[in-house]
Coordinates of C-alpha atoms in Angstrom, one line a residue:
M40 CA 57.7 24.0 171.8
S41 CA 60.9 22.6 170.3
L42 CA 63.1 24.2 167.7
F43 CA 61.9 21.8 165.0
S44 CA 58.3 22.9 165.5
K45 CA 59.3 26.5 165.0
V46 CA 61.0 25.6 161.7
K47 CA 57.9 23.7 160.6
I48 CA 55.8 26.7 161.1
K49 CA 58.0 29.0 159.0
L50 CA 58.3 26.6 156.1
P51 CA 54.9 27.4 154.5
K52 CA 55.9 31.1 154.3
V53 CA 59.1 30.3 152.6
S54 CA 57.4 28.0 150.1
L55 CA 54.9 30.8 149.3
V56 CA 57.7 33.2 148.4
L57 CA 59.4 30.6 146.2
L58 CA 56.1 29.9 144.4
L59 CA 55.7 33.6 143.7
L60 CA 59.2 33.9 142.2
L61 CA 58.6 30.9 140.0
S62 CA 55.3 32.3 138.7
L63 CA 57.0 35.6 137.8
A64 CA 59.7 33.8 135.9
A65 CA 57.0 31.8 134.0
L66 CA 55.3 34.9 132.7
P67 CA 55.6 35.7 129.0
L68 CA 58.2 38.1 127.9
S69 CA 55.6 40.7 126.8
A70 CA 54.1 40.7 130.3
Q71 CA 57.5 41.3 131.9
A72 CA 58.2 44.2 129.5
S73 CA 55.1 46.0 130.5
N74 CA 55.5 49.5 131.9
F75 CA 56.0 49.6 135.7
P76 CA 54.8 51.5 137.5
Q77 CA 51.6 52.1 135.7
G78 CA 51.6 55.1 133.5
S79 CA 55.4 55.4 133.1
T80 CA 57.1 55.7 129.7
R81 CA 59.0 52.8 128.3
G82 CA 62.6 53.5 127.8
N83 CA 65.0 52.4 124.9
T84 CA 68.7 52.1 125.2
E85 CA 69.4 51.4 121.5
M86 CA 71.2 54.1 119.4
G87 CA 69.8 55.3 116.1
N88 CA 71.2 54.5 112.8
R89 CA 72.4 58.0 112.0
P90 CA 73.4 60.0 115.1
G91 CA 73.4 63.8 114.8
T92 CA 76.6 65.5 113.6
I93 CA 78.0 68.9 114.4
D94 CA 79.0 71.1 111.4
F95 CA 82.2 73.1 111.8
P96 CA 83.0 76.0 109.5
N97 CA 85.8 75.5 107.1
I98 CA 88.4 78.3 107.7
T99 CA 91.3 78.8 105.3
F100 CA 94.2 81.3 105.2
S101 CA 96.0 82.1 102.1
V102 CA 99.0 84.4 101.3
T103 CA 99.3 85.6 97.7
A104 CA 101.9 87.7 96.0
P105 CA 100.8 91.2 94.8
Q106 CA 99.9 91.4 91.2
N107 CA 100.3 95.1 90.7
G108 CA 101.5 98.3 92.4
Q109 CA 98.1 99.2 93.8
Q110 CA 98.0 96.0 95.9
V111 CA 101.5 96.8 97.2
A112 CA 100.4 100.3 98.2
F113 CA 97.3 99.0 99.9
S114 CA 99.4 96.5 102.0
V115 CA 101.7 99.3 103.0
Q116 CA 98.8 101.6 104.0
L117 CA 97.3 98.8 106.0
L118 CA 100.6 98.3 107.9
V119 CA 100.8 102.0 108.6
L120 CA 97.2 102.0 109.8
L121 CA 97.8 99.1 112.2
T122 CA 101.0 100.9 113.5
L123 CA 99.0 104.1 114.2
L124 CA 96.3 102.1 116.0
T125 CA 99.0 100.5 118.2
L126 CA 100.5 104.0 119.1
A127 CA 97.1 105.7 119.4
P128 CA 96.9 105.6 123.2
S129 CA 100.4 107.2 123.6
L130 CA 99.6 109.8 120.9
L131 CA 96.3 110.7 122.5
I132 CA 98.1 111.2 125.9
L133 CA 100.9 113.3 124.4
V134 CA 99.1 115.5 121.9
T135 CA 96.2 116.4 124.2
C136 CA 95.9 118.1 127.6
F137 CA 95.8 114.8 129.5
L138 CA 99.5 115.2 130.3
R139 CA 98.9 118.5 132.1
F140 CA 95.8 117.4 134.0
S141 CA 97.3 114.1 135.2
I142 CA 100.5 115.8 136.5
V143 CA 98.6 118.6 138.3
L144 CA 96.2 116.1 140.0
D145 CA 99.2 114.0 141.2
F146 CA 100.8 117.2 142.5
I147 CA 97.7 118.1 144.6
K148 CA 97.6 114.6 146.0
R149 CA 101.2 114.9 147.1
A150 CA 100.7 118.4 148.5
L151 CA 97.9 117.2 150.7
S152 CA 100.2 114.4 152.0
L153 CA 97.7 111.7 150.9
Q154 CA 99.1 108.3 150.2
Q155 CA 96.2 106.1 149.0
V156 CA 93.2 108.5 148.7
P157 CA 92.2 109.1 146.0
P158 CA 93.7 106.2 144.1
T159 CA 95.9 106.9 141.0
A160 CA 93.3 105.1 138.8
V161 CA 90.6 107.6 140.0
L162 CA 92.9 110.6 139.3
N163 CA 93.7 109.3 135.8
G164 CA 90.0 108.8 135.2
I165 CA 89.2 112.4 136.2
A166 CA 92.0 113.6 133.9
L167 CA 90.7 111.5 131.0
F168 CA 87.1 112.9 131.2
M169 CA 88.4 116.4 131.7
T170 CA 90.6 115.9 128.6
L171 CA 87.5 114.7 126.6
F172 CA 85.6 117.8 127.7
C173 CA 88.4 120.1 126.6
M174 CA 89.2 118.2 123.4
W175 CA 85.7 117.6 122.2
P176 CA 85.6 120.4 119.6
T177 CA 88.9 119.2 118.2
L178 CA 87.8 115.5 118.1
T179 CA 84.5 116.5 116.5
Q180 CA 86.4 118.2 113.7
V181 CA 88.6 115.2 113.2
Y182 CA 85.5 112.9 113.0
N183 CA 83.6 115.2 110.6
N184 CA 86.6 116.0 108.3
A185 CA 88.5 112.8 108.3
F186 CA 86.9 109.7 109.8
R187 CA 83.4 110.0 108.3
P188 CA 84.5 110.9 104.7
L189 CA 87.0 108.0 104.9
S190 CA 84.4 105.5 106.0
D191 CA 82.1 106.7 103.2
N192 CA 84.9 106.3 100.6
E193 CA 84.8 110.0 99.8
I194 CA 88.5 110.6 100.5
T195 CA 91.7 108.5 100.5
L196 CA 93.8 107.5 103.5
D197 CA 96.4 110.2 102.8
Q198 CA 93.7 112.9 102.6
A199 CA 92.1 111.6 105.8
Y200 CA 95.5 111.9 107.6
T201 CA 95.9 115.4 106.5
Q202 CA 92.4 116.4 107.5
A203 CA 92.8 114.7 111.0
E204 CA 96.2 116.4 111.5
A205 CA 95.1 119.9 111.0
P206 CA 92.8 120.3 114.0
I207 CA 95.3 118.7 116.3
R208 CA 98.1 120.9 115.1
L209 CA 95.8 123.9 115.6
F210 CA 95.2 122.9 119.2
M211 CA 98.9 122.4 120.0
I212 CA 99.8 125.7 118.3
S213 CA 97.2 127.5 120.4
Q214 CA 98.8 126.2 123.6
I215 CA 102.4 127.0 122.7
S216 CA 101.9 130.2 120.8
D217 CA 102.8 132.3 123.9
D218 CA 106.1 130.5 124.4
N219 CA 107.8 129.2 121.2
S220 CA 111.2 128.7 122.8
Y221 CA 110.9 124.9 122.5
V222 CA 110.0 125.2 118.9
A223 CA 113.1 127.3 118.2
T224 CA 115.2 124.7 120.1
F225 CA 114.0 121.8 118.1
M226 CA 114.3 123.7 114.9
N227 CA 117.9 124.4 115.6
M228 CA 118.6 120.8 116.6
A229 CA 117.1 119.7 113.3
R230 CA 119.1 122.3 111.4
L231 CA 116.0 123.8 109.8
E232 CA 115.5 127.3 108.6
R233 CA 113.5 129.8 110.7
P234 CA 109.8 129.4 109.9
N235 CA 107.8 132.4 108.8
T236 CA 104.4 131.0 110.0
W237 CA 103.3 128.1 112.1
A238 CA 102.4 126.2 108.9
D239 CA 106.1 125.9 108.2
V240 CA 106.8 124.0 111.4
P241 CA 106.8 120.3 110.8
T242 CA 104.6 118.0 112.9
Y243 CA 107.6 116.1 114.2
I244 CA 108.9 119.4 115.6
L245 CA 105.6 120.5 116.9
I246 CA 104.8 117.4 119.0
P247 CA 108.0 117.3 121.2
S248 CA 107.7 121.1 121.6
Y249 CA 104.2 120.8 122.8
I250 CA 105.1 117.9 125.2
L251 CA 107.9 120.0 126.9
H252 CA 105.6 123.0 127.1
E253 CA 102.9 120.9 128.8
L254 CA 105.4 119.5 131.3
T255 CA 106.6 123.1 132.1
A256 CA 103.1 124.4 132.5
A257 CA 102.1 121.5 134.8
F258 CA 105.2 121.9 137.0
K259 CA 104.5 125.7 137.3
I260 CA 100.9 125.0 138.5
G261 CA 102.2 122.3 140.9
V262 CA 104.6 124.7 142.5
L263 CA 101.9 127.3 143.0
L264 CA 99.7 124.5 144.6
Y265 CA 102.5 123.5 147.0
I266 CA 103.1 126.9 148.5
P267 CA 100.1 127.2 150.9
F268 CA 100.4 123.6 152.0
I269 CA 104.2 124.0 152.7
I270 CA 103.3 127.0 154.9
I271 CA 101.0 124.9 156.9
D272 CA 103.7 122.2 157.3
M273 CA 106.2 124.8 158.5
V274 CA 103.8 126.2 161.0
V275 CA 102.9 122.8 162.4
A276 CA 106.5 121.7 162.6
S277 CA 107.5 124.9 164.4
I278 CA 104.8 124.5 167.0
L279 CA 105.7 120.9 167.6
M280 CA 109.4 121.7 168.1
S281 CA 108.5 124.6 170.5
M282 CA 106.5 122.1 172.5
G283 CA 109.3 119.6 172.5
M284 CA 107.4 117.0 170.5
M285 CA 110.2 116.4 168.0
M286 CA 109.4 112.7 167.7
L287 CA 105.9 113.3 166.5
P288 CA 105.7 113.4 162.6
P289 CA 104.5 116.9 161.5
V290 CA 102.8 115.5 158.5
Q291 CA 100.4 113.5 160.7
I292 CA 99.3 116.6 162.4
S293 CA 99.2 119.0 159.4
M294 CA 97.3 116.7 157.1
P295 CA 93.9 117.3 158.8
F296 CA 94.4 121.1 158.6
K297 CA 95.4 120.9 154.9
L298 CA 92.3 118.8 154.2
M299 CA 90.0 121.3 156.0
L300 CA 91.6 124.2 154.2
F301 CA 91.2 122.5 150.8
V302 CA 87.6 121.6 151.4
L303 CA 86.6 125.1 152.9
V304 CA 88.0 126.9 149.8
D305 CA 86.3 124.4 147.4
G306 CA 89.7 123.2 146.2
W307 CA 88.4 120.8 143.6
G308 CA 86.2 123.4 142.0
L309 CA 88.9 126.0 141.9
L310 CA 91.5 123.5 140.6
T311 CA 89.4 122.2 137.7
G312 CA 88.1 125.7 136.8
Q313 CA 91.7 127.0 136.5
L314 CA 92.8 124.0 134.6
F315 CA 90.0 124.4 132.1
Q316 CA 90.7 128.1 131.7
S317 CA 94.4 127.4 131.2
V318 CA 93.7 125.0 128.3
M319 CA 90.6 126.6 126.7
K320 CA 91.8 130.2 126.8
V321 CA 91.6 130.6 123.1
F322 CA 88.3 128.9 122.5

């Protein structure tokens, strides 16, 4: 069979495809727009006349001059309040027992020759919750006598400050009552007369005196904690030198023995118990 005969055979098939396309083109527009496949939803690409809008709130800021002295006083009080809120973390650290707890816990970490365990953030967290436990009665008095009446508009801001200052002053005085040498030092530096009672000591004298007292107490506790561990280091170093192992670090050998001693005597329980008693001795 020749090539022309093959072409003649395929021509009817091509003609059928062309006739089908022409018939589809000749269909009415409504028939072409019918849903295909059957049962599908007809789509629409035209936009509506009024598209939806998004409403944004209208925010305005205005600064006006005070009209009377009461508005000026309120502005000054608001500025003082914001300043106190900014300094609140430092004040809470310095006028509470957090300073003593954090220093003692850092001392015990160094005495055990530990570098990374426990992390400093964990020790600060332990000191924070121990501080909340010890300061809870004082904080409760501050809330009941100052914060709640102020929020209920029963007292003014000045009265709330006085009511909040009294329990904190009482706590600091209870801690430094056995050693008032720092109070006398700061009173002499400020050229103030000798106070007859603790009520005559100003707050700006009481706070630095309490801070120095807490630093001294924390360092005393830290020295007492160091003594048994220093003895272990000295014994291990003497043994290593007698054996001729001078190149071996004594800390690497003594650290397991210090950890075993600390765990066997329940070091964490004894440490926290003594810290609580040193702070809450008057409660």
